[in-house]
PDB file of C-alpha atoms and ligand atoms in Angstrom:
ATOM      1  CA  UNK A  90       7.348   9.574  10.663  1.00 53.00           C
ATOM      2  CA  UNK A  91       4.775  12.105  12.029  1.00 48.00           C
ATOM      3  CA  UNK A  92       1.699  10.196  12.926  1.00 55.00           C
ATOM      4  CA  UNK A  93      -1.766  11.089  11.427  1.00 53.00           C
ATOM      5  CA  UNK A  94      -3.983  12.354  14.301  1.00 52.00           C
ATOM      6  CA  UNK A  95      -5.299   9.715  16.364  1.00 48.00           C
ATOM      7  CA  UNK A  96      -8.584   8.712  16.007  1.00 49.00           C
ATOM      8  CA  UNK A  97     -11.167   6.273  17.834  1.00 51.00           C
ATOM      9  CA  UNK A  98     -10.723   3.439  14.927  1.00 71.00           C
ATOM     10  CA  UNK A  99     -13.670   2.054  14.192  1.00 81.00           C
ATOM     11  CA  UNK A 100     -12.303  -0.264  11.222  1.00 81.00           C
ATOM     12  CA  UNK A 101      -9.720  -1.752  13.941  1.00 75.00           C
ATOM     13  CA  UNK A 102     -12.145  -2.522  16.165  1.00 77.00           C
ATOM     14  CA  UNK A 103     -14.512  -4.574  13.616  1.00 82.00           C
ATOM     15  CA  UNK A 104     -13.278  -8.194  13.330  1.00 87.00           C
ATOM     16  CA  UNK A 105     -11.710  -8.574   9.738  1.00 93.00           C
ATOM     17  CA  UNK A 106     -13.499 -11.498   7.920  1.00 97.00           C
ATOM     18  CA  UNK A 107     -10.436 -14.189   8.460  1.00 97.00           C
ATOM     19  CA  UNK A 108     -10.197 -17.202   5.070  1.00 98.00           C
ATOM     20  CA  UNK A 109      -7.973 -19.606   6.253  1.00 98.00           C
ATOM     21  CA  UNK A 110      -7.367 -19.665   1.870  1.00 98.00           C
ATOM     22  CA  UNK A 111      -8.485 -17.595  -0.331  1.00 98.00           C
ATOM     23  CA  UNK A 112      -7.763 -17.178  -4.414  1.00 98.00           C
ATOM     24  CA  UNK A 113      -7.225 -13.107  -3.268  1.00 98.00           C
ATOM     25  CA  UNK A 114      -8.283 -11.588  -0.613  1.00 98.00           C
ATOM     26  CA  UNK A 115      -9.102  -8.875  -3.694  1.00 98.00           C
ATOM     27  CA  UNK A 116     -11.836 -11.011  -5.153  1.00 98.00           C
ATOM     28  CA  UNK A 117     -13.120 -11.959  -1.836  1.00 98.00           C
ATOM     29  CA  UNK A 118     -13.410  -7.616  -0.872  1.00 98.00           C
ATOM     30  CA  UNK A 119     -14.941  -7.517  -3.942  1.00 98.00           C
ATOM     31  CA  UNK A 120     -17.622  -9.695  -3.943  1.00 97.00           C
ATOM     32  CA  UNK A 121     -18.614  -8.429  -0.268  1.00 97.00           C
ATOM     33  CA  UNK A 122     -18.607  -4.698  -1.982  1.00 96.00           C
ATOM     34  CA  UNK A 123     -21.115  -5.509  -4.133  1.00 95.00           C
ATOM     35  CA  UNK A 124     -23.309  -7.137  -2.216  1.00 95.00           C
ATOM     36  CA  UNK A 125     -23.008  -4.002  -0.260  1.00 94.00           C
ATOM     37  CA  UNK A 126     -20.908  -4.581   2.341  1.00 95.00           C
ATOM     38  CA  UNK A 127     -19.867  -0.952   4.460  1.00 94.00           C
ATOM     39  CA  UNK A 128     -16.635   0.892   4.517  1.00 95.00           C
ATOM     40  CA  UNK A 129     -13.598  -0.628   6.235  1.00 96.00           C
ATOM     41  CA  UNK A 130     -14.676  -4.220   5.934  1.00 97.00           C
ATOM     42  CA  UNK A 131     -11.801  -6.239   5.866  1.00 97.00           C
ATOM     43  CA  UNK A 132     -11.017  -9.076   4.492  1.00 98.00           C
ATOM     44  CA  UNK A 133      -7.402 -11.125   5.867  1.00 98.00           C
ATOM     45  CA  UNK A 134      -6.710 -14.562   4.452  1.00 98.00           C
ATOM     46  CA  UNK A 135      -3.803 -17.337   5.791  1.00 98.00           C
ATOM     47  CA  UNK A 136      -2.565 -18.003   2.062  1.00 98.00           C
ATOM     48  CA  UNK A 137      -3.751 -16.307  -0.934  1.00 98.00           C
ATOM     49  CA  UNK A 138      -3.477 -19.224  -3.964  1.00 98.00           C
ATOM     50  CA  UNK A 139      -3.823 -16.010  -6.809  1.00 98.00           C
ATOM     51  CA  UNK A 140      -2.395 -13.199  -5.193  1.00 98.00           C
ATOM     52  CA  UNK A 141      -2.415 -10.386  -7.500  1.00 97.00           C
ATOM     53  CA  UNK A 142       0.510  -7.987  -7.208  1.00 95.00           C
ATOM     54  CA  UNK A 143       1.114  -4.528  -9.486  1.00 92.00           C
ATOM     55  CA  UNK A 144       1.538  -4.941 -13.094  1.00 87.00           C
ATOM     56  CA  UNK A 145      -0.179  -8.017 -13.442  1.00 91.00           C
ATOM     57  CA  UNK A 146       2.461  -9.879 -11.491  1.00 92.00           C
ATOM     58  CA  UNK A 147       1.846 -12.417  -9.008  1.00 93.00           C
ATOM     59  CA  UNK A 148       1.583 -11.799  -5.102  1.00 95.00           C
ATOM     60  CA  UNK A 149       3.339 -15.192  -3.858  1.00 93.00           C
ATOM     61  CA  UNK A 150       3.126 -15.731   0.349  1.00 95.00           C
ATOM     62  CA  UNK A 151       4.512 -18.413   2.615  1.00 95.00           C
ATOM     63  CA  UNK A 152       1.269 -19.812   4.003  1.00 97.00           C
ATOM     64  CA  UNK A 153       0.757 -18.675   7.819  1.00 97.00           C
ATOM     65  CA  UNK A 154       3.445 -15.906   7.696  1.00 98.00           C
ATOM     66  CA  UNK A 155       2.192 -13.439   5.703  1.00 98.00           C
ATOM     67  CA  UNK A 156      -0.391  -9.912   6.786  1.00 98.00           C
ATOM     68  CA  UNK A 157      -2.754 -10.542   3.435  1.00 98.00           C
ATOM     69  CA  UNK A 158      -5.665  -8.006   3.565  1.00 98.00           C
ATOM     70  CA  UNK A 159      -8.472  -6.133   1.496  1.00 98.00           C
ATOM     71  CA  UNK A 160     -10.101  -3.332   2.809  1.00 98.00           C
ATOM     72  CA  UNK A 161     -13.097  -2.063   0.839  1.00 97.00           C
ATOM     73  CA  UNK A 162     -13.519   2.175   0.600  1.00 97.00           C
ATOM     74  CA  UNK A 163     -16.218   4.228  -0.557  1.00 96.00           C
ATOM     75  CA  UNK A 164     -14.204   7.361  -1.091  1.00 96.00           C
ATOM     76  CA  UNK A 165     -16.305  10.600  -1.245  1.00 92.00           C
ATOM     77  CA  UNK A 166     -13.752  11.705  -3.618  1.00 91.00           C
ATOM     78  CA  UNK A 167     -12.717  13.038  -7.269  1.00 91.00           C
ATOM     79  CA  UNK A 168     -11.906   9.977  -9.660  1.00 91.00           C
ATOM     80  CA  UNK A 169      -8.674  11.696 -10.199  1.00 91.00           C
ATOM     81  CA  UNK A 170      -7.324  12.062  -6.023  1.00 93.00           C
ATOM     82  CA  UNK A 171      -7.626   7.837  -6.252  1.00 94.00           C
ATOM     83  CA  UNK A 172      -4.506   6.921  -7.082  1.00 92.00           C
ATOM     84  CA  UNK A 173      -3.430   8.903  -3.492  1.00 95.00           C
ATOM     85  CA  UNK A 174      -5.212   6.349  -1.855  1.00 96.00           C
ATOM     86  CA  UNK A 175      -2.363   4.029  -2.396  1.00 95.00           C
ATOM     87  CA  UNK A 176       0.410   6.808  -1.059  1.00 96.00           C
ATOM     88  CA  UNK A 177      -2.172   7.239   1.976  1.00 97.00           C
ATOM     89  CA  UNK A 178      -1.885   2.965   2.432  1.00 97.00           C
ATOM     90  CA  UNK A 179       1.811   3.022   2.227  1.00 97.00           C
ATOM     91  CA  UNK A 180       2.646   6.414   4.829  1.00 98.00           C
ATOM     92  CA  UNK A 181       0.178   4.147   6.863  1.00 98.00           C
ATOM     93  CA  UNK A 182       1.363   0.327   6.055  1.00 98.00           C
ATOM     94  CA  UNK A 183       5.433   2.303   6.995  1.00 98.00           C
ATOM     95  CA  UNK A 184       4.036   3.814   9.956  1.00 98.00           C
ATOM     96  CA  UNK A 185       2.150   0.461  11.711  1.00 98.00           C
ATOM     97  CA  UNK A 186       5.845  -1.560  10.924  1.00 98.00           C
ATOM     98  CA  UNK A 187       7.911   1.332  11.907  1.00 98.00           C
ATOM     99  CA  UNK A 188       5.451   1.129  15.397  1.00 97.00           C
ATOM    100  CA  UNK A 189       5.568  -2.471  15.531  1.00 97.00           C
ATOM    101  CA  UNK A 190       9.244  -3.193  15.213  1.00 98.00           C
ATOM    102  CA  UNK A 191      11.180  -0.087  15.489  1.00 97.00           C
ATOM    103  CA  UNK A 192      12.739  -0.564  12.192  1.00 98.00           C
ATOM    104  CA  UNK A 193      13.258   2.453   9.978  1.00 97.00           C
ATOM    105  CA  UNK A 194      10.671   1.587   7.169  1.00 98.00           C
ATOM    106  CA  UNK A 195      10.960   3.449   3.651  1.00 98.00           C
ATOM    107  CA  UNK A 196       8.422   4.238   0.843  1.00 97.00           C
ATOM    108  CA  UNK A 197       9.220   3.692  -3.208  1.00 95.00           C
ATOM    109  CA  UNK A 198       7.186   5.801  -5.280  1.00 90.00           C
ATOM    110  CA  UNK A 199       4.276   5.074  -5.569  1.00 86.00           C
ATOM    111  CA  UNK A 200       3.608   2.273  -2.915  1.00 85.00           C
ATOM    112  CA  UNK A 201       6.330   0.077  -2.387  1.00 94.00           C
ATOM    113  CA  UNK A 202       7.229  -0.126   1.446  1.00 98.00           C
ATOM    114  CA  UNK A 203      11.078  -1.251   2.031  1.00 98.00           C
ATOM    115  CA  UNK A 204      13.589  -1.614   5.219  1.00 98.00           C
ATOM    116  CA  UNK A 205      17.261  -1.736   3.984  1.00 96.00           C
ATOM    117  CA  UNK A 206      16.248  -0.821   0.803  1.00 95.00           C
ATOM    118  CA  UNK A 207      14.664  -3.907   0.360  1.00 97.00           C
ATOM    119  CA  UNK A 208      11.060  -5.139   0.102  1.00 97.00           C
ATOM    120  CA  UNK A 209       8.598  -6.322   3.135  1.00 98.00           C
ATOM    121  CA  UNK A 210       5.526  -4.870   1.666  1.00 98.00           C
ATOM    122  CA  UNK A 211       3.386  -4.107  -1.735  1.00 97.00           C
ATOM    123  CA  UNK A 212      -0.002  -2.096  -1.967  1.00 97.00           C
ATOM    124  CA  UNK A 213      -2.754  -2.890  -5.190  1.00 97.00           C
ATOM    125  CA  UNK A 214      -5.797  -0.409  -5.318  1.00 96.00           C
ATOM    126  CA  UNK A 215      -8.355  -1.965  -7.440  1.00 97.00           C
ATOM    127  CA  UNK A 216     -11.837  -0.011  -7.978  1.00 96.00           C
ATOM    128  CA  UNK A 217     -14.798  -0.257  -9.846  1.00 96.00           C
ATOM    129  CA  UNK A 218     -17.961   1.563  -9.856  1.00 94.00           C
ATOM    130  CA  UNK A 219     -21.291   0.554  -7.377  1.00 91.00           C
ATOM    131  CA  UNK A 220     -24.606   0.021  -8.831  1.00 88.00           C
ATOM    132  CA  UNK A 221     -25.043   3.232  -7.281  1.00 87.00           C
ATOM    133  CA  UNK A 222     -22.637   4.602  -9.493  1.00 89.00           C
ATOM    134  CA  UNK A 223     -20.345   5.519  -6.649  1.00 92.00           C
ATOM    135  CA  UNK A 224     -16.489   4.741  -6.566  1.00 96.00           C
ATOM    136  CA  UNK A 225     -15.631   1.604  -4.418  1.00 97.00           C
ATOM    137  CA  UNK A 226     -11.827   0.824  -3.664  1.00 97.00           C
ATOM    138  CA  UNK A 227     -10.750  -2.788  -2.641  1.00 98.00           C
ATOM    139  CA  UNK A 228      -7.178  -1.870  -1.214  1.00 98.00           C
ATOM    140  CA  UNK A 229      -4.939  -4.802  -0.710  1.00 98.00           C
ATOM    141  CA  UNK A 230      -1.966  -4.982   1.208  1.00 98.00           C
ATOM    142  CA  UNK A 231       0.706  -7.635   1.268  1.00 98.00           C
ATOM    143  CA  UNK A 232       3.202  -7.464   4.136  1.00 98.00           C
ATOM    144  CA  UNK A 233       5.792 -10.493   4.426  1.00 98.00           C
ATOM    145  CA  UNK A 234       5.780 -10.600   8.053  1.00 98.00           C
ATOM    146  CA  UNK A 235       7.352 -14.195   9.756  1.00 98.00           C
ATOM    147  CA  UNK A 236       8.883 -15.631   6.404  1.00 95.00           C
ATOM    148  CA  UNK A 237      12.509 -16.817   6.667  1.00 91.00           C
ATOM    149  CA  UNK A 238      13.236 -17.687   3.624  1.00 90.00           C
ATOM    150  CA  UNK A 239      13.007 -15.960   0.309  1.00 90.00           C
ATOM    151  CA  UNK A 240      14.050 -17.884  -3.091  1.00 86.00           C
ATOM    152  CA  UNK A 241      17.803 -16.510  -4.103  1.00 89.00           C
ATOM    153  CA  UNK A 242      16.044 -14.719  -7.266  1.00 87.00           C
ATOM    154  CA  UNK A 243      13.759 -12.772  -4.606  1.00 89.00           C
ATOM    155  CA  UNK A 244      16.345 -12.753  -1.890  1.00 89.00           C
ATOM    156  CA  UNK A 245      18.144  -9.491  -3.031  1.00 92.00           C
ATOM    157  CA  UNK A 246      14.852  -7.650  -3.547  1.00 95.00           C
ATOM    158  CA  UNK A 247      12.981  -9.124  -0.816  1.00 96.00           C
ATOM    159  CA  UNK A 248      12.891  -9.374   3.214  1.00 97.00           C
ATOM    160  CA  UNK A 249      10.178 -10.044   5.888  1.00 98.00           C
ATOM    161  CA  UNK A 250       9.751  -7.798   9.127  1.00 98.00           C
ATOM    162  CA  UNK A 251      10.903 -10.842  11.395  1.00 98.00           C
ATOM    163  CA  UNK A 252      14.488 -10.991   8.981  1.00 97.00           C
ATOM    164  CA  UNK A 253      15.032  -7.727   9.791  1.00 97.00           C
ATOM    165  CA  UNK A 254      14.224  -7.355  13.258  1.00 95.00           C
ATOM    166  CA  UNK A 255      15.361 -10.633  14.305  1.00 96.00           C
ATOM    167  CA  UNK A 256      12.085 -12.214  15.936  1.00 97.00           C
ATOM    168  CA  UNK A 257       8.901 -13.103  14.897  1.00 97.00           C
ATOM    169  CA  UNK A 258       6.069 -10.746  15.032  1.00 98.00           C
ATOM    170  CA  UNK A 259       2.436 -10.807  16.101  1.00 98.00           C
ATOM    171  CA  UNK A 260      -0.013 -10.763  12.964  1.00 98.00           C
ATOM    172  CA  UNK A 261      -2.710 -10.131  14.606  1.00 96.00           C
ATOM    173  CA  UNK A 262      -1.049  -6.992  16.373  1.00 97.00           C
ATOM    174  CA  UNK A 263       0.426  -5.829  13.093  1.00 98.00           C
ATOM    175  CA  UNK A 264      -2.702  -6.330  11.357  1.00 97.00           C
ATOM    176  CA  UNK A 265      -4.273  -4.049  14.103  1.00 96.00           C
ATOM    177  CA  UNK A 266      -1.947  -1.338  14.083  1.00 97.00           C
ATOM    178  CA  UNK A 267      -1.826  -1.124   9.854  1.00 97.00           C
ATOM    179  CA  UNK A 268      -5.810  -0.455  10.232  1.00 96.00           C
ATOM    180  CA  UNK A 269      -5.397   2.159  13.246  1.00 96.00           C
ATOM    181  CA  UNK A 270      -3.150   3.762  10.895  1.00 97.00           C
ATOM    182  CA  UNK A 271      -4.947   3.202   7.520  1.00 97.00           C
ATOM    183  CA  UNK A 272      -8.349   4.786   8.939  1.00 96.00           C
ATOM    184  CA  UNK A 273      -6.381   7.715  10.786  1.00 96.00           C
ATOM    185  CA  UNK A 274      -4.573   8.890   7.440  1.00 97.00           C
ATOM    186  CA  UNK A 275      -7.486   8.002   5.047  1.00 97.00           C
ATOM    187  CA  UNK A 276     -10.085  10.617   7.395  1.00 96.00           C
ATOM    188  CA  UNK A 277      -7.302  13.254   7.128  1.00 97.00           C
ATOM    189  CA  UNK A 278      -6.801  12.667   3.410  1.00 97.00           C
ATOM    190  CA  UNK A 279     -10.747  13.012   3.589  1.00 96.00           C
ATOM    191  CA  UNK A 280     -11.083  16.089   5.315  1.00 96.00           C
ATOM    192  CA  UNK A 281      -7.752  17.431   4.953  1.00 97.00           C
ATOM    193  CA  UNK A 282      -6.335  16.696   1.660  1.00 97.00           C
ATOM    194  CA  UNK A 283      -2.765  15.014   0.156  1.00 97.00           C
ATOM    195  CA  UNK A 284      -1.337  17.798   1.743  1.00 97.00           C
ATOM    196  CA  UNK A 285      -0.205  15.567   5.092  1.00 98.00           C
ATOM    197  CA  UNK A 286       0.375  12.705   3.376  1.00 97.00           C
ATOM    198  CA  UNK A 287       2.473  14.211   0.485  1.00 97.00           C
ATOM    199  CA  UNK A 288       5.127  15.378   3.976  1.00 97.00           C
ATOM    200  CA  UNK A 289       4.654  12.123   5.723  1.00 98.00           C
ATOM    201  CA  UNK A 290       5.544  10.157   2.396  1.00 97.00           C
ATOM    202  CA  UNK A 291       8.398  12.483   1.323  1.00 97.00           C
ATOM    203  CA  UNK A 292      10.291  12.234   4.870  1.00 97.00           C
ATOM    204  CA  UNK A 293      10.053   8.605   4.071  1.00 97.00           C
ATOM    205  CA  UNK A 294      10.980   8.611   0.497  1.00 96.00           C
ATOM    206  CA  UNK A 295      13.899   6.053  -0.625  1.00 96.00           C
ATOM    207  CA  UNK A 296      12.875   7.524  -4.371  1.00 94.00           C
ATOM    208  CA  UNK A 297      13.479  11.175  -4.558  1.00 96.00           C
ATOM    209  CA  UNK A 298      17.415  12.275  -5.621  1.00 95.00           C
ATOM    210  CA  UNK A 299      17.691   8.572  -6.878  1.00 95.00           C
ATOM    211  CA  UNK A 300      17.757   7.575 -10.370  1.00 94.00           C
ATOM    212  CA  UNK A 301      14.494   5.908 -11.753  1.00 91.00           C
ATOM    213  CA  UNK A 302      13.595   4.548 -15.285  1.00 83.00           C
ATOM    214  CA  UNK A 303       9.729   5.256 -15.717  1.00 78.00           C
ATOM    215  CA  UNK A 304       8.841   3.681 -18.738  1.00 72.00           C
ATOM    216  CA  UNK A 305      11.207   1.922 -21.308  1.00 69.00           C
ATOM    217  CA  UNK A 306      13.759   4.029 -22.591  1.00 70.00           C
ATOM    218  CA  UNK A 307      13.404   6.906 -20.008  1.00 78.00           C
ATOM    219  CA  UNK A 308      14.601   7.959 -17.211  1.00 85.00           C
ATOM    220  CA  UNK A 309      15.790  10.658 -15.022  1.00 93.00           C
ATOM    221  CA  UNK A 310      15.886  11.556 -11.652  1.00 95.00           C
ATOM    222  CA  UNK A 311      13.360  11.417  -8.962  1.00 96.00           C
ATOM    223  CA  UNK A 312      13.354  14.987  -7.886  1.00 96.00           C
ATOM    224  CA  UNK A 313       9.620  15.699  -5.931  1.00 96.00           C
ATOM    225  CA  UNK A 314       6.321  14.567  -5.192  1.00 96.00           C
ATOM    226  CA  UNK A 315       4.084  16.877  -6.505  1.00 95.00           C
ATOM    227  CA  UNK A 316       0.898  18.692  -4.963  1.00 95.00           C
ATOM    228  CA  UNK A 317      -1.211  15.963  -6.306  1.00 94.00           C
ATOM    229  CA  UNK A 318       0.902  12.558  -5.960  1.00 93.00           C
ATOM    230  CA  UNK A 319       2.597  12.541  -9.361  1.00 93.00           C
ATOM    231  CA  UNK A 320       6.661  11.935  -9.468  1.00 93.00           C
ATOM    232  CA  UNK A 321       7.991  14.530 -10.660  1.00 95.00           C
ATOM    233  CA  UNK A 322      11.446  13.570 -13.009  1.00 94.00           C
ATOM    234  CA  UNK A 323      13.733  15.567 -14.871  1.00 95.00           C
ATOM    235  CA  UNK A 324      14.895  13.373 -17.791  1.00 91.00           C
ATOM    236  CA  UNK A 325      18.058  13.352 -19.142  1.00 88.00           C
ATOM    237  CA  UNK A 326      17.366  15.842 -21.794  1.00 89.00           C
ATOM    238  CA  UNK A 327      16.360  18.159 -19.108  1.00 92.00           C
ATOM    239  CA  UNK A 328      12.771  18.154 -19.086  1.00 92.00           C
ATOM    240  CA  UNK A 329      11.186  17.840 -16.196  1.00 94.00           C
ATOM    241  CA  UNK A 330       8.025  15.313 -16.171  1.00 91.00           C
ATOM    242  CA  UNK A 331       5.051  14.049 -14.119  1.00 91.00           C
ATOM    243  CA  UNK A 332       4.860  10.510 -13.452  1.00 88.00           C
ATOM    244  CA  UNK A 333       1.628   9.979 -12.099  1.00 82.00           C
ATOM    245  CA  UNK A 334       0.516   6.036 -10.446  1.00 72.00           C
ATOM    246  CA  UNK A 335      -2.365   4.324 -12.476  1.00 55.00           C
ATOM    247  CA  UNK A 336      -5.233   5.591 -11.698  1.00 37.00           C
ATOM    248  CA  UNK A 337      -6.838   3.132  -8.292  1.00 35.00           C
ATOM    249  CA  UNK A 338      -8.632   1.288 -11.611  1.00 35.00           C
ATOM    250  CA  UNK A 339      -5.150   0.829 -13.865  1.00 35.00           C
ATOM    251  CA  UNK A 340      -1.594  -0.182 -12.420  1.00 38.00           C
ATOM    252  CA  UNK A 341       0.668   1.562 -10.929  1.00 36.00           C
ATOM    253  CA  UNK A 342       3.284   1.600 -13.064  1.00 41.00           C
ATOM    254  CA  UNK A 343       6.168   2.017 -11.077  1.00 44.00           C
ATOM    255  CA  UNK A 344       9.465   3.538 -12.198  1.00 50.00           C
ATOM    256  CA  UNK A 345      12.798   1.140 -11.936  1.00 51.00           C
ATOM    257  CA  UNK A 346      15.923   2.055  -9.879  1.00 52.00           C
TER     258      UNK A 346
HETATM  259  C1  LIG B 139       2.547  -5.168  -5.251  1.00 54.68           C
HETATM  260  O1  LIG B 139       3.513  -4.693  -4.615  1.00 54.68           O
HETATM  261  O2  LIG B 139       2.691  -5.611  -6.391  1.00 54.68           O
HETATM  262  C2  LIG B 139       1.201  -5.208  -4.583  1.00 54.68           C
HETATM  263  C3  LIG B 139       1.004  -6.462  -3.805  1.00 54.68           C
HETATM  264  C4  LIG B 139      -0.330  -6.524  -3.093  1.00 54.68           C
HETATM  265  C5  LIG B 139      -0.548  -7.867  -2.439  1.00 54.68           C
HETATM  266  C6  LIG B 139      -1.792  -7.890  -1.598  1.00 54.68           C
HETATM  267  S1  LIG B 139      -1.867  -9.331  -0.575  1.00 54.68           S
HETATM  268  C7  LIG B 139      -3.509  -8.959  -0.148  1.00 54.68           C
HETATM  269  C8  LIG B 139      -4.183  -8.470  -1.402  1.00 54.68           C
HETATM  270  N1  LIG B 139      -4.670  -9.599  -2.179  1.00 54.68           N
HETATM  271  C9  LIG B 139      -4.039  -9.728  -3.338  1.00 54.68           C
HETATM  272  O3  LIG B 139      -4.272 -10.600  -4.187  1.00 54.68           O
HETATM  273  N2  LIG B 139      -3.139  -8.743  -3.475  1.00 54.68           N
HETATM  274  C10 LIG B 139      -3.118  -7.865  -2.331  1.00 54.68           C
END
């Protein structure tokens, strides 16, 4: 994966705010947002007890051997380039695992990060709007780092880093590297656009020429990612339609293999 252009990371170099517990490291972002807290504050917690996941589902983590982290954004940005923000986390989230282990890490649309076509990581842009009236996105990422054991129902979906690379990792390294990476791609998607990100994401893709099912009832096949960040799919009567994540407010609703 082509690496964004290196910067002098300030958000790495800013000790997160470390919860031995927290309900989400979400709410937690949150709360600091609004009280005003700057760009690239982070927020890491040992065990979440509520982790939220996509779709309303829960974000469950072995306590101790998880990466659980919020970072809070002010995006200078259209509403509508948000929901890019969670491509820009995963190209970055594939990139810092990819570094840190050597693995060959793989991105389902929209945000899904997987190594053997299985799952080690999940993104969940939240936003809301500032008293200010300005945008602010809480971006959490859930990486299941040192866990050796998932529950048989998970098992076939599911893997940690240390699985797949057969030792355990450093957290503290990992969670290092994911914010190197995470400020790098986030100042190009600033200044430069989705343009970088759309390449870096698409050489990574484990979604386009497979078969996904995108909402009940349809389905098609994965055939782009367009301009913009939307899955393009050309359903089975031929038509070919955009699939675009939730906005960084909503869900991402992502299609089923
Ligand atoms: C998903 O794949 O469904 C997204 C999972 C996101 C989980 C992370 S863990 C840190 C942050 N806090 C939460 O409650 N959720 C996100």
């Amino acid at each position: 994966m082509t690496r964004a252009r290196d910067v002098v990371g300030a958000w790495a170099t800013r000790p997160p705010i470390r919860l031995a517990e927290a309900d989400s490291t979400q709410t937690e972002a949150r709360s600091l947002a609004e009280a005003g807290a700057p760009e690239g504050t982070v927020v890491s917690a040992e065990h979440q007890t509520r982790g939220r996941g996509r779709g309303g589902r829960r974000w469950v983590d072995e306590p101790g051997a998880a990466l659980l982290m919020s970072i809070i954004l002010r995006p200078a940005a259209e509403v509508s380039r948000l929901p890019q923000l969670s491509l820009v986390a995963a190209v970055a989230v594939a990139e810092a695992a990819g570094g840190e282990t050597g693995l060959r890490i793989a991105l389902d649309w929209p945000n899904d990060v997987l190594v053997g076509g299985r799952k080690v990581a999940g993104i969940l842009a939240e936003s809301f709007a500032a008293r200010d009236g300005r945008v602010v996105v809480i971006l959490g990422i859930g990486v299941n780092v040192n866990q050796r054991y998932f529950p048989p129902d998970l098992a076939e979906r599911a893997t940690a880093l240390a699985l797949e690379c057969g030792h355990a990792l450093d957290r503290e390294k990992l969670l290092q590297a994911v914010l190197e990476r995470l400020e790098a791609w986030y100042r190009r998607w600033m200044e430069e656009g989705f343009l970088p990100i759309r390449e870096a994401w698409r050489r990574a893709s484990a979604t386009l020429g497979r078969r996904v099912t995108i909402n009940e009832g349809v389905g098609g096949m994965a055939l782009d990612l367009a301009e913009d960040g939307a899955l393009l799919v050309k359903t089975d009567t031929g038509a070919v339609i955009r699939h675009v994540a939730g906005s960084a407010e909503g869900e991402q609703d992502a299609p089923r293999h």
